[in-house]
mmCIF file of C-alpha atoms in Angstrom:
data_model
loop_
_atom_site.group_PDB
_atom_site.id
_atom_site.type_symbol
_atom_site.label_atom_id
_atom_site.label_comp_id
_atom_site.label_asym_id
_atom_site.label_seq_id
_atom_site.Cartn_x
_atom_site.Cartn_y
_atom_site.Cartn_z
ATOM 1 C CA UNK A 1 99.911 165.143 171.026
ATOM 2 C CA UNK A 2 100.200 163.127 167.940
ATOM 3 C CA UNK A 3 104.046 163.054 168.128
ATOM 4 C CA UNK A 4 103.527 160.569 171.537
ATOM 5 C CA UNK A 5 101.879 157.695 169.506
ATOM 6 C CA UNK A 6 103.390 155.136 166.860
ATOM 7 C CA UNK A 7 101.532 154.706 164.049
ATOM 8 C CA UNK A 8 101.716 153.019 160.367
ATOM 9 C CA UNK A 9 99.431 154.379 157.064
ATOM 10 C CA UNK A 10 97.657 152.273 155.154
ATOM 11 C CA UNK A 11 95.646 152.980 151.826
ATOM 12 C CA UNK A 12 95.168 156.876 153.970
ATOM 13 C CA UNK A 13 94.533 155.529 156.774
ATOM 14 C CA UNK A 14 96.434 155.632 160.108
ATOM 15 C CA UNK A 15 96.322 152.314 162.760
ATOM 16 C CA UNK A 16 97.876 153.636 166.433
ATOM 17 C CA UNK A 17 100.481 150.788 167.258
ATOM 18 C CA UNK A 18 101.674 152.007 170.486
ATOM 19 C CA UNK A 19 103.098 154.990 172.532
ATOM 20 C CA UNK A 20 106.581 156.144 171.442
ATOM 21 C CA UNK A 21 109.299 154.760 173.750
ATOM 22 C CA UNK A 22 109.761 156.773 176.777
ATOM 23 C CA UNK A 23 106.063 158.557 176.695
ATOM 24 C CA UNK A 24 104.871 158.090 180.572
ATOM 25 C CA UNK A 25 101.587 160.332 179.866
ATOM 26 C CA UNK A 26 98.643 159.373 182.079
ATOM 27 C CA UNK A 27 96.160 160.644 180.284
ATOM 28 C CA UNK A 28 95.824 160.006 176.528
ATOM 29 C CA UNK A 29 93.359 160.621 173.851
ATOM 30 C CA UNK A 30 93.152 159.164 169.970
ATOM 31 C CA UNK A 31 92.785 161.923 167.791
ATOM 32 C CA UNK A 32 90.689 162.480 164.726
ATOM 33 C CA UNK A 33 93.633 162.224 162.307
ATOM 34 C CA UNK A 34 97.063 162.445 162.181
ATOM 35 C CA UNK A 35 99.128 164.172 158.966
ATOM 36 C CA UNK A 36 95.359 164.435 157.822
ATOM 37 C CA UNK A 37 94.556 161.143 157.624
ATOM 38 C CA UNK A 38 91.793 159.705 159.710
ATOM 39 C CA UNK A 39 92.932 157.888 162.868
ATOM 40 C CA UNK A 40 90.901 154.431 162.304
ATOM 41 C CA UNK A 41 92.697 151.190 164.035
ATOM 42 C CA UNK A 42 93.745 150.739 167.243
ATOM 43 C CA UNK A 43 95.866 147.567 166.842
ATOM 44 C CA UNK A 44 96.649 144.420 168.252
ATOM 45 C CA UNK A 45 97.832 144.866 172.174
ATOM 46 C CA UNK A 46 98.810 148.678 171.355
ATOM 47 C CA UNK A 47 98.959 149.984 174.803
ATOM 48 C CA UNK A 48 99.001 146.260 176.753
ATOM 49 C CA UNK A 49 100.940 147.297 180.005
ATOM 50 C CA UNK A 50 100.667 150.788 179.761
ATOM 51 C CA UNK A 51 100.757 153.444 182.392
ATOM 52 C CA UNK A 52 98.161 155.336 181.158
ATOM 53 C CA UNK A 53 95.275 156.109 183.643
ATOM 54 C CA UNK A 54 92.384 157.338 181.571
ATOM 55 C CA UNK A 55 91.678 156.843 177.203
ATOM 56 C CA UNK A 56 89.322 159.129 174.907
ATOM 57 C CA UNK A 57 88.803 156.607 171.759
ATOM 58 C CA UNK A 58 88.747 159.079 168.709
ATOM 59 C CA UNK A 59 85.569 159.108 166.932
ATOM 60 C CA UNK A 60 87.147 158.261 163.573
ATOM 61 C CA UNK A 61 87.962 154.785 165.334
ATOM 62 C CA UNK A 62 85.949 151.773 163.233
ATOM 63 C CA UNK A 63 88.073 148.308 164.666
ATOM 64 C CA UNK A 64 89.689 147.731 167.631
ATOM 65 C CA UNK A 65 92.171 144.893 167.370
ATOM 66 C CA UNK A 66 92.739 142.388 170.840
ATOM 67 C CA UNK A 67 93.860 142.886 173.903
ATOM 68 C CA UNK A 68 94.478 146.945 172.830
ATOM 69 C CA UNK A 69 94.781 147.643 176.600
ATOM 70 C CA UNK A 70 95.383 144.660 178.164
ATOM 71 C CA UNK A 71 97.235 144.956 181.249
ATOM 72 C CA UNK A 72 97.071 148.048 181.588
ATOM 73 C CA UNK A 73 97.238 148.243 185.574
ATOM 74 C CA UNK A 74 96.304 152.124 186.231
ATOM 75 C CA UNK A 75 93.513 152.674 183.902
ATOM 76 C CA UNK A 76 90.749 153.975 185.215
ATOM 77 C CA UNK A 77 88.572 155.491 182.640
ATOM 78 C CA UNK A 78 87.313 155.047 179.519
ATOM 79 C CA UNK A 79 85.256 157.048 176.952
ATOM 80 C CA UNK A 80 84.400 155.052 174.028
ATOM 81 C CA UNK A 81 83.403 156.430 170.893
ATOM 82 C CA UNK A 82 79.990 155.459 169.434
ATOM 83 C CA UNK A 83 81.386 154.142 165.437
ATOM 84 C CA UNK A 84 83.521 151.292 167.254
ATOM 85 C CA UNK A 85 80.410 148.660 168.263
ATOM 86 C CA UNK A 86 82.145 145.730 169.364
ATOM 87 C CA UNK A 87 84.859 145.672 172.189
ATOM 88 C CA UNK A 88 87.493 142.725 171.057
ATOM 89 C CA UNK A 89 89.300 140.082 172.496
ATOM 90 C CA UNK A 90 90.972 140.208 176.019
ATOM 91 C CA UNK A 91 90.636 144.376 174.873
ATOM 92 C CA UNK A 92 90.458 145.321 179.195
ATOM 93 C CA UNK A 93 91.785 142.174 180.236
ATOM 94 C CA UNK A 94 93.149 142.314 183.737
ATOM 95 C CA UNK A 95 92.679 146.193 184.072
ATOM 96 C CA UNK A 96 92.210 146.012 187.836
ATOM 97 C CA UNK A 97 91.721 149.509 188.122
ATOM 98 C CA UNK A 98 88.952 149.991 185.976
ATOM 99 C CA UNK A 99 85.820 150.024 188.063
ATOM 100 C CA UNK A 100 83.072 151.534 185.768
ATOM 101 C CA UNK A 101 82.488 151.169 181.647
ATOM 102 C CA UNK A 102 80.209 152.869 179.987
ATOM 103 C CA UNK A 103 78.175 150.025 177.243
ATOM 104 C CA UNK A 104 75.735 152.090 175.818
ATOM 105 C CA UNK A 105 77.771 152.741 172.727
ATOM 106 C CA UNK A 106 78.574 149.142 172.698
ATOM 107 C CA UNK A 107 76.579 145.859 170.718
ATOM 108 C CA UNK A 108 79.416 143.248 170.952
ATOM 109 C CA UNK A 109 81.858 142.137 174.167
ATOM 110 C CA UNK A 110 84.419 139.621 172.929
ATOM 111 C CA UNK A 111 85.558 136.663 174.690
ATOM 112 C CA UNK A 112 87.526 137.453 177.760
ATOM 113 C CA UNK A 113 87.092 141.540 177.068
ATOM 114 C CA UNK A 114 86.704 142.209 180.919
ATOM 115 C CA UNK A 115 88.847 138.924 182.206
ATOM 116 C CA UNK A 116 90.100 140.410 185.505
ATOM 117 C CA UNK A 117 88.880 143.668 185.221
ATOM 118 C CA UNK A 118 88.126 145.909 188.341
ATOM 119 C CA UNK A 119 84.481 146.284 187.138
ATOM 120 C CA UNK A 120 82.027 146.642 190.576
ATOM 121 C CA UNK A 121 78.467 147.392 189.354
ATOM 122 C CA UNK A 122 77.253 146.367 185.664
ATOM 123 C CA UNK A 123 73.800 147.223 183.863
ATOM 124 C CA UNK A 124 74.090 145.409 180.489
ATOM 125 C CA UNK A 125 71.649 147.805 178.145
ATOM 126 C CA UNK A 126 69.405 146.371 175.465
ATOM 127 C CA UNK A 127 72.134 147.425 172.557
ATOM 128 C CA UNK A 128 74.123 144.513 173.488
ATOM 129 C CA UNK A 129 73.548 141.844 171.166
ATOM 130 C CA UNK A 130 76.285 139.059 171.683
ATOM 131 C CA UNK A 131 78.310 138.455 174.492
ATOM 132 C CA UNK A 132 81.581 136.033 174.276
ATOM 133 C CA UNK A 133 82.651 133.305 176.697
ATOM 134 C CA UNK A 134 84.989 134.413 180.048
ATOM 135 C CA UNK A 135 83.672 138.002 179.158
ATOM 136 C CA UNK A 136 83.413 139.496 182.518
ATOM 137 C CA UNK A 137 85.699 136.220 184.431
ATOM 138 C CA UNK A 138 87.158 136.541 187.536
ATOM 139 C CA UNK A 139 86.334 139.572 187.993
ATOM 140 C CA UNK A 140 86.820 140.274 191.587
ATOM 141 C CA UNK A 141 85.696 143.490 192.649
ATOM 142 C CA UNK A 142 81.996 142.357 190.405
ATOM 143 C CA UNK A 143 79.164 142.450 192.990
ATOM 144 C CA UNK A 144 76.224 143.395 191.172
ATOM 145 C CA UNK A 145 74.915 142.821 187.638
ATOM 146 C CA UNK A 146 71.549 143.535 185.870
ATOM 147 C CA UNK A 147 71.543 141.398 182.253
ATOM 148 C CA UNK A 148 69.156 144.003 180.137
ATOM 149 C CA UNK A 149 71.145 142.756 176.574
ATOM 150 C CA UNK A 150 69.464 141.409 173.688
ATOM 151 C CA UNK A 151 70.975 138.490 173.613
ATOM 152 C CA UNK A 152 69.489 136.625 176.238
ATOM 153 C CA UNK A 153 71.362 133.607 176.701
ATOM 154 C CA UNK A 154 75.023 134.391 179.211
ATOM 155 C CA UNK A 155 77.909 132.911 177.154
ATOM 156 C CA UNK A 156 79.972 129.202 179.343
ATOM 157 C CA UNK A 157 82.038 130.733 181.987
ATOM 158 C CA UNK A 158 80.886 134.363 181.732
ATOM 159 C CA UNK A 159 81.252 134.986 185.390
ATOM 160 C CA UNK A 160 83.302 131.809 186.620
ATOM 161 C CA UNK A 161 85.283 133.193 189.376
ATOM 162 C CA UNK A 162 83.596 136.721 190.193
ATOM 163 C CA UNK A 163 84.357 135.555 193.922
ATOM 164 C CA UNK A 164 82.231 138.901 195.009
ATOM 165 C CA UNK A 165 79.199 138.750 192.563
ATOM 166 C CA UNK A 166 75.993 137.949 195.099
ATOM 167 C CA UNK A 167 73.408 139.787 193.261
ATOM 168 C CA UNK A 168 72.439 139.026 189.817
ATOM 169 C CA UNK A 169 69.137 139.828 187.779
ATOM 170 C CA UNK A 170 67.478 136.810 185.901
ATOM 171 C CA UNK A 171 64.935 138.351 184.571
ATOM 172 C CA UNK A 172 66.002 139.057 181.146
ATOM 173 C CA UNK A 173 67.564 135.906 180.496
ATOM 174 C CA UNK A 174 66.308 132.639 178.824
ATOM 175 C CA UNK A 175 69.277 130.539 178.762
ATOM 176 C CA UNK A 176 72.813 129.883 181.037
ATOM 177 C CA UNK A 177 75.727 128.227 178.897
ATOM 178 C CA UNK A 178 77.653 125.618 180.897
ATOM 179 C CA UNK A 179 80.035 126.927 183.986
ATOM 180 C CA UNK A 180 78.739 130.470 183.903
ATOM 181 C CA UNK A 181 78.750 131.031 187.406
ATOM 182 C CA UNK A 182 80.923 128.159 188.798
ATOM 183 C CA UNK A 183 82.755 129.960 191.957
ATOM 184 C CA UNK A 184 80.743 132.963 191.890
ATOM 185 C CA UNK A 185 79.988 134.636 195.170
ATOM 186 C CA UNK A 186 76.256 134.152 194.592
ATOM 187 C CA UNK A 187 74.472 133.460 197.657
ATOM 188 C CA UNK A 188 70.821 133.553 196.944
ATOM 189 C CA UNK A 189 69.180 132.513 193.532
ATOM 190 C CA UNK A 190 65.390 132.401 192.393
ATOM 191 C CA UNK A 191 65.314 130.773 188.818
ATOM 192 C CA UNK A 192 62.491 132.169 187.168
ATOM 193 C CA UNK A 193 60.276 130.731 184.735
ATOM 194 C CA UNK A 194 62.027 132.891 181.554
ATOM 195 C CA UNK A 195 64.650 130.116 181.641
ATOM 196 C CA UNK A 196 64.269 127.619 179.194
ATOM 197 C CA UNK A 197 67.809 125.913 179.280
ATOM 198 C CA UNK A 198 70.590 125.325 182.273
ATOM 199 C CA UNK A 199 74.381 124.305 181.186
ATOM 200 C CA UNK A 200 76.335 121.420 182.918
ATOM 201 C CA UNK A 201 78.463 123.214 185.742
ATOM 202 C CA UNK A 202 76.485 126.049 185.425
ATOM 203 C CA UNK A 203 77.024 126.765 189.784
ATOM 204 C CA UNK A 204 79.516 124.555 190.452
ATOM 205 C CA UNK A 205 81.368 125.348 193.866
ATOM 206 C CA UNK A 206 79.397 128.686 194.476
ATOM 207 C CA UNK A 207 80.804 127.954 197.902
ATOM 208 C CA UNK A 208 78.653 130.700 199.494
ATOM 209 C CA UNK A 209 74.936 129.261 197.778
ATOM 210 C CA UNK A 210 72.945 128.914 200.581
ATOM 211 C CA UNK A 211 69.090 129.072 198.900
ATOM 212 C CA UNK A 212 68.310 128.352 195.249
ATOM 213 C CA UNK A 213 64.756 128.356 194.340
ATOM 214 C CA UNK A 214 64.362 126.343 190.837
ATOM 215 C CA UNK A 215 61.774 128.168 188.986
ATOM 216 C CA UNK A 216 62.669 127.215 185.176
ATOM 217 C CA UNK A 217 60.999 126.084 182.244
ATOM 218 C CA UNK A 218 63.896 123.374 182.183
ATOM 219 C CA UNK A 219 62.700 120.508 184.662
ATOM 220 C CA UNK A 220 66.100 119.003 184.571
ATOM 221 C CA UNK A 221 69.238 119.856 186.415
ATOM 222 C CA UNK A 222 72.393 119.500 184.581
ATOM 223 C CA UNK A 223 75.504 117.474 185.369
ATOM 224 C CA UNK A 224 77.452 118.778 188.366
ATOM 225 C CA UNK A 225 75.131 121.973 188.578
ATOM 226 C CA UNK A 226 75.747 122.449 192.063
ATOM 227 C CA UNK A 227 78.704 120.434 192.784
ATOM 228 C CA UNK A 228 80.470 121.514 195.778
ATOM 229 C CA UNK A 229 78.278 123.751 196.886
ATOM 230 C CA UNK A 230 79.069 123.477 200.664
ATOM 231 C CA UNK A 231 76.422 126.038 202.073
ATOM 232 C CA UNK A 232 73.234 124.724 200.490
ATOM 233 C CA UNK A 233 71.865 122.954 203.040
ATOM 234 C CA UNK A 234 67.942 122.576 201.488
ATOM 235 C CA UNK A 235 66.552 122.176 198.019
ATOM 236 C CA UNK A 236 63.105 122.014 197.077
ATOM 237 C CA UNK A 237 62.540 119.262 194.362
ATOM 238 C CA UNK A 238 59.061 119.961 193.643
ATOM 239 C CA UNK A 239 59.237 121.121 189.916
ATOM 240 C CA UNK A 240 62.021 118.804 188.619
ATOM 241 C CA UNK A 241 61.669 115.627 187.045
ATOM 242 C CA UNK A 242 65.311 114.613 186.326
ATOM 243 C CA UNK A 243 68.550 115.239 187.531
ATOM 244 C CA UNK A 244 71.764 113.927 186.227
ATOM 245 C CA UNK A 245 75.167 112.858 187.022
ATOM 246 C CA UNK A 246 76.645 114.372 189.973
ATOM 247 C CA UNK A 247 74.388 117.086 190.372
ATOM 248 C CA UNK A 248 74.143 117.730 193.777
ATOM 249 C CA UNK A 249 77.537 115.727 194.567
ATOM 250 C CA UNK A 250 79.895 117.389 197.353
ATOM 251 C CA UNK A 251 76.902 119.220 198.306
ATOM 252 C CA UNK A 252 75.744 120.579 201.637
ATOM 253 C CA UNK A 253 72.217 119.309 201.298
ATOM 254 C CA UNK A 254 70.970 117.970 204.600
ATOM 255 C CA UNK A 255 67.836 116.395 203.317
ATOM 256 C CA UNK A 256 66.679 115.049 199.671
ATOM 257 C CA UNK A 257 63.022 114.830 199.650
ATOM 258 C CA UNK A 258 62.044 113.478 195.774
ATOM 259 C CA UNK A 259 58.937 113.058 195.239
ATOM 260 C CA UNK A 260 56.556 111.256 192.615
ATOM 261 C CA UNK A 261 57.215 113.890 189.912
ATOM 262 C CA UNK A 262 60.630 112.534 189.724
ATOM 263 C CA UNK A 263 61.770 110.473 186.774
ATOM 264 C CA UNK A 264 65.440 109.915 186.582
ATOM 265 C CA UNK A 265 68.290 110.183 188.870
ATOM 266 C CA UNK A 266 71.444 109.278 187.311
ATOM 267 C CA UNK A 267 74.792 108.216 189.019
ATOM 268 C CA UNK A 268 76.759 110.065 191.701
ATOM 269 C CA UNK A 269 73.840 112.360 192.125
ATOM 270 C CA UNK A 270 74.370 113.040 195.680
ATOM 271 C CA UNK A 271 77.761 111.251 195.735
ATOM 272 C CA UNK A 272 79.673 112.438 198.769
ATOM 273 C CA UNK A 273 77.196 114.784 200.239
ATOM 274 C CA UNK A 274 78.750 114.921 203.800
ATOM 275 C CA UNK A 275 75.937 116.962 205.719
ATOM 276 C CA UNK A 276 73.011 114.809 204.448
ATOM 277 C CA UNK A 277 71.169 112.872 207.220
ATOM 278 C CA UNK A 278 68.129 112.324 205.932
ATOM 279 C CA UNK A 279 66.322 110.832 201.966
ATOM 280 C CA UNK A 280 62.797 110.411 201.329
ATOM 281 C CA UNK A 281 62.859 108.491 197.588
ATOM 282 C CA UNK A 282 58.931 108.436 196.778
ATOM 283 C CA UNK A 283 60.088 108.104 193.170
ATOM 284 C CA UNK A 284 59.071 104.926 191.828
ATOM 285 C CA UNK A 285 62.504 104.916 189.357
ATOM 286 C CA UNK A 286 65.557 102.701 190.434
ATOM 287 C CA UNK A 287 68.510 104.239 192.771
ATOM 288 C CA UNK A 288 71.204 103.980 190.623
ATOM 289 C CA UNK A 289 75.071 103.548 191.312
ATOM 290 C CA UNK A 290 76.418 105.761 193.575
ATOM 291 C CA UNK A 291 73.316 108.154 193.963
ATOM 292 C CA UNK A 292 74.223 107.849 197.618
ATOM 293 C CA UNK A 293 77.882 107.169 198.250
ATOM 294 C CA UNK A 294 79.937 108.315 200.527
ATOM 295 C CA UNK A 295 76.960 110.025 202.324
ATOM 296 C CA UNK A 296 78.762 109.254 205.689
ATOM 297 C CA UNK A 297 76.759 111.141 208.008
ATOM 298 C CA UNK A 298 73.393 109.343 206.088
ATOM 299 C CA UNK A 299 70.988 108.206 208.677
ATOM 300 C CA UNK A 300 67.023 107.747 207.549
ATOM 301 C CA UNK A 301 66.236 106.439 204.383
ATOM 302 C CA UNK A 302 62.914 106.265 203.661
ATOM 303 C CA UNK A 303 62.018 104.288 199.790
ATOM 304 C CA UNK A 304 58.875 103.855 198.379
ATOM 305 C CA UNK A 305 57.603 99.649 197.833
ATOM 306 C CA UNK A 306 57.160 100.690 194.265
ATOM 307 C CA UNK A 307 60.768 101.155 193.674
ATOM 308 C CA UNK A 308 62.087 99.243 190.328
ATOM 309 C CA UNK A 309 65.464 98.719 191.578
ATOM 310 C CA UNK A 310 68.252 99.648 193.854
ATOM 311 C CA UNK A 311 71.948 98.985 192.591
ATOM 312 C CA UNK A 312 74.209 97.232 195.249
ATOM 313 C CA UNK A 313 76.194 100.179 195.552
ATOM 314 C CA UNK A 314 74.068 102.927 195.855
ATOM 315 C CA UNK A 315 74.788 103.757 199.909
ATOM 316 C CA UNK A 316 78.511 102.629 199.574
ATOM 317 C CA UNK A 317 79.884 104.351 202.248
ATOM 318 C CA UNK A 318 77.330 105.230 204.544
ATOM 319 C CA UNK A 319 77.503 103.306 207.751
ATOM 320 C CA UNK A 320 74.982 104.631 209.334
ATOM 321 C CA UNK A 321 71.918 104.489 207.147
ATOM 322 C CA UNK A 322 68.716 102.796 208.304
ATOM 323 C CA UNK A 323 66.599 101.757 205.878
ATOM 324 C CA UNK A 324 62.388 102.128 205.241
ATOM 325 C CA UNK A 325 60.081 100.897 203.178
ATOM 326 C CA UNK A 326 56.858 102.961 202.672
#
């Protein structure tokens, strides 16, 4: 099988470069050596837009160079070899085929490893101990995933666009970079108390959010954290204290109830929130600019008389509203 591969040596060592031109195998696997030299390298986008269906990684493998099997539209299976511990750069990128991967062999994922991948069902293990940016991106066919991995903060963006992905496991996780779930398919979400930091964007347009139940350590919620999410309707503010530009804006919150433990609502916060009818703003901190506007459906709002200040244009653009003090 070793005549099907192309391959340079280097100080008696062999790096796989490729098939040879006009190999259409399916199924391939990376031998031990070749002319008796170990087989070591895979290199950089060797078998991108391959054919090939199924890959045993040799065990004499040490590096992996990016995107080795990017593109590769048919591949299905993978057995990866315990001595290689970190998958690189855009390596399975857009390999819509492959549905299942094996990690327990595995410490590092590489930015963008699993971009576009086919990947359904994912149990990162405790060997896992960095995970890069885009990672496991738009990743379709993604539904379920349990984070077990040392590292316990998820990487910006690790699961923007995984327009399937409604169940995911919090528990082992203490911080969520910014974006990381931005137009996921995420439709319930219980925050526990493990997490100690939120990113800006961190949901933005989860389109299908209908309940999130804020649990954290963190008592603020980031810029745009929920921006655009149409389907959630209710929010309980109870154990937040600040929330900050734009946070809620687009939203499809129907009330706002914020309450005395609130201490800061910047601008925009609940800018163009089309379903809201009702605010109850027992907060004794100034509505700033914009909090409100463009609330067009905004009917009862009900302020505390201990309010510092209320910019002009807070309600711009809701007609409607009818004003209380309490």
């Amino acid at each position: 099988m070793n005549n099907i591969f192309k391959y340079v040596e280097e100080d008696g060592q062999i790096m796989i470069t490729g098939l040879q031109e006009g190999v259409t195998t399916a199924s391939i696997a990376i031998p031990e050596t070749i002319d008796n030299m170990p087989v070591t390298v895979i290199a950089y986008q060797a078998f991108k837009e391959s054919s090939i269906t199924s890959i045993k990684i040799g065990g004499n493998i040490r590096a992996i160079d990016a995107g080795a099997f990017e593109d590769c539209q048919s591949l299905t299976s993978v057995i990866w070899n315990d001595h290689c511990k970190t998958i690189p750069y855009r390596c399975f990128s857009r390999c819509v085929s492959l549905s299942t991967f094996d990690f327990s062999g595995v410490e590092s994922i590489g930015k963008w490893a699993f971009e576009g991948s086919g990947l359904q069902e994912v149990n990162l293990p405790r060997n896992i101990q960095k995970v890069g940016d885009f990672a496991f991106s738009s990743c379709k066919s993604l539904k379920a995933f349990r984070w077990n991995a040392q590292t316990k903060n998820i990487p910006q963006r690790c699961f923007v666009n995984c327009a399937s992905l409604s169940i995911f496991d919090f528990s082992g996780v203490e911080s969520i970079d910014d974006g990381t779930f931005a137009e996921s398919g995420l439709q319930e979400v219980n925050l526990p108390h493990n997490i100690q930091e939120v990113g800006e964007l961190a949901f933005r347009e989860c389109k299908l959010l209908k309940a999130f139940h804020w649990n954290a350590q963190i008592k603020n919620i980031p810029q745009y954290c929920f921006y655009n999410c149409l389907s959630l309707s209710t929010f309980d503010f109870s154990s937040v204290e600040s929330i900050h530009e734009g946070a809620f804006a687009g939203s499809g919150l129907q009330e706002a109830n914020l309450f005395h433990n609130i201490q800061k609502v910047e601008p925009f916060a609940f800018q163009d929130c089309k379903s809201l009818v009702k605010v109850e703003w027992l907060s004794d901190e100034s509505i700033n600019i914009y909090t409100f506007a463009n609330c067009e459906n905004l009917k009862a709002v009900n302020i505390s008389d201990q309010v510092q200040n209320i910019e002009a244009n807070a309600f711009q653009g809701c007609p409607n509203a009818e004003f209380s003090f309490i």
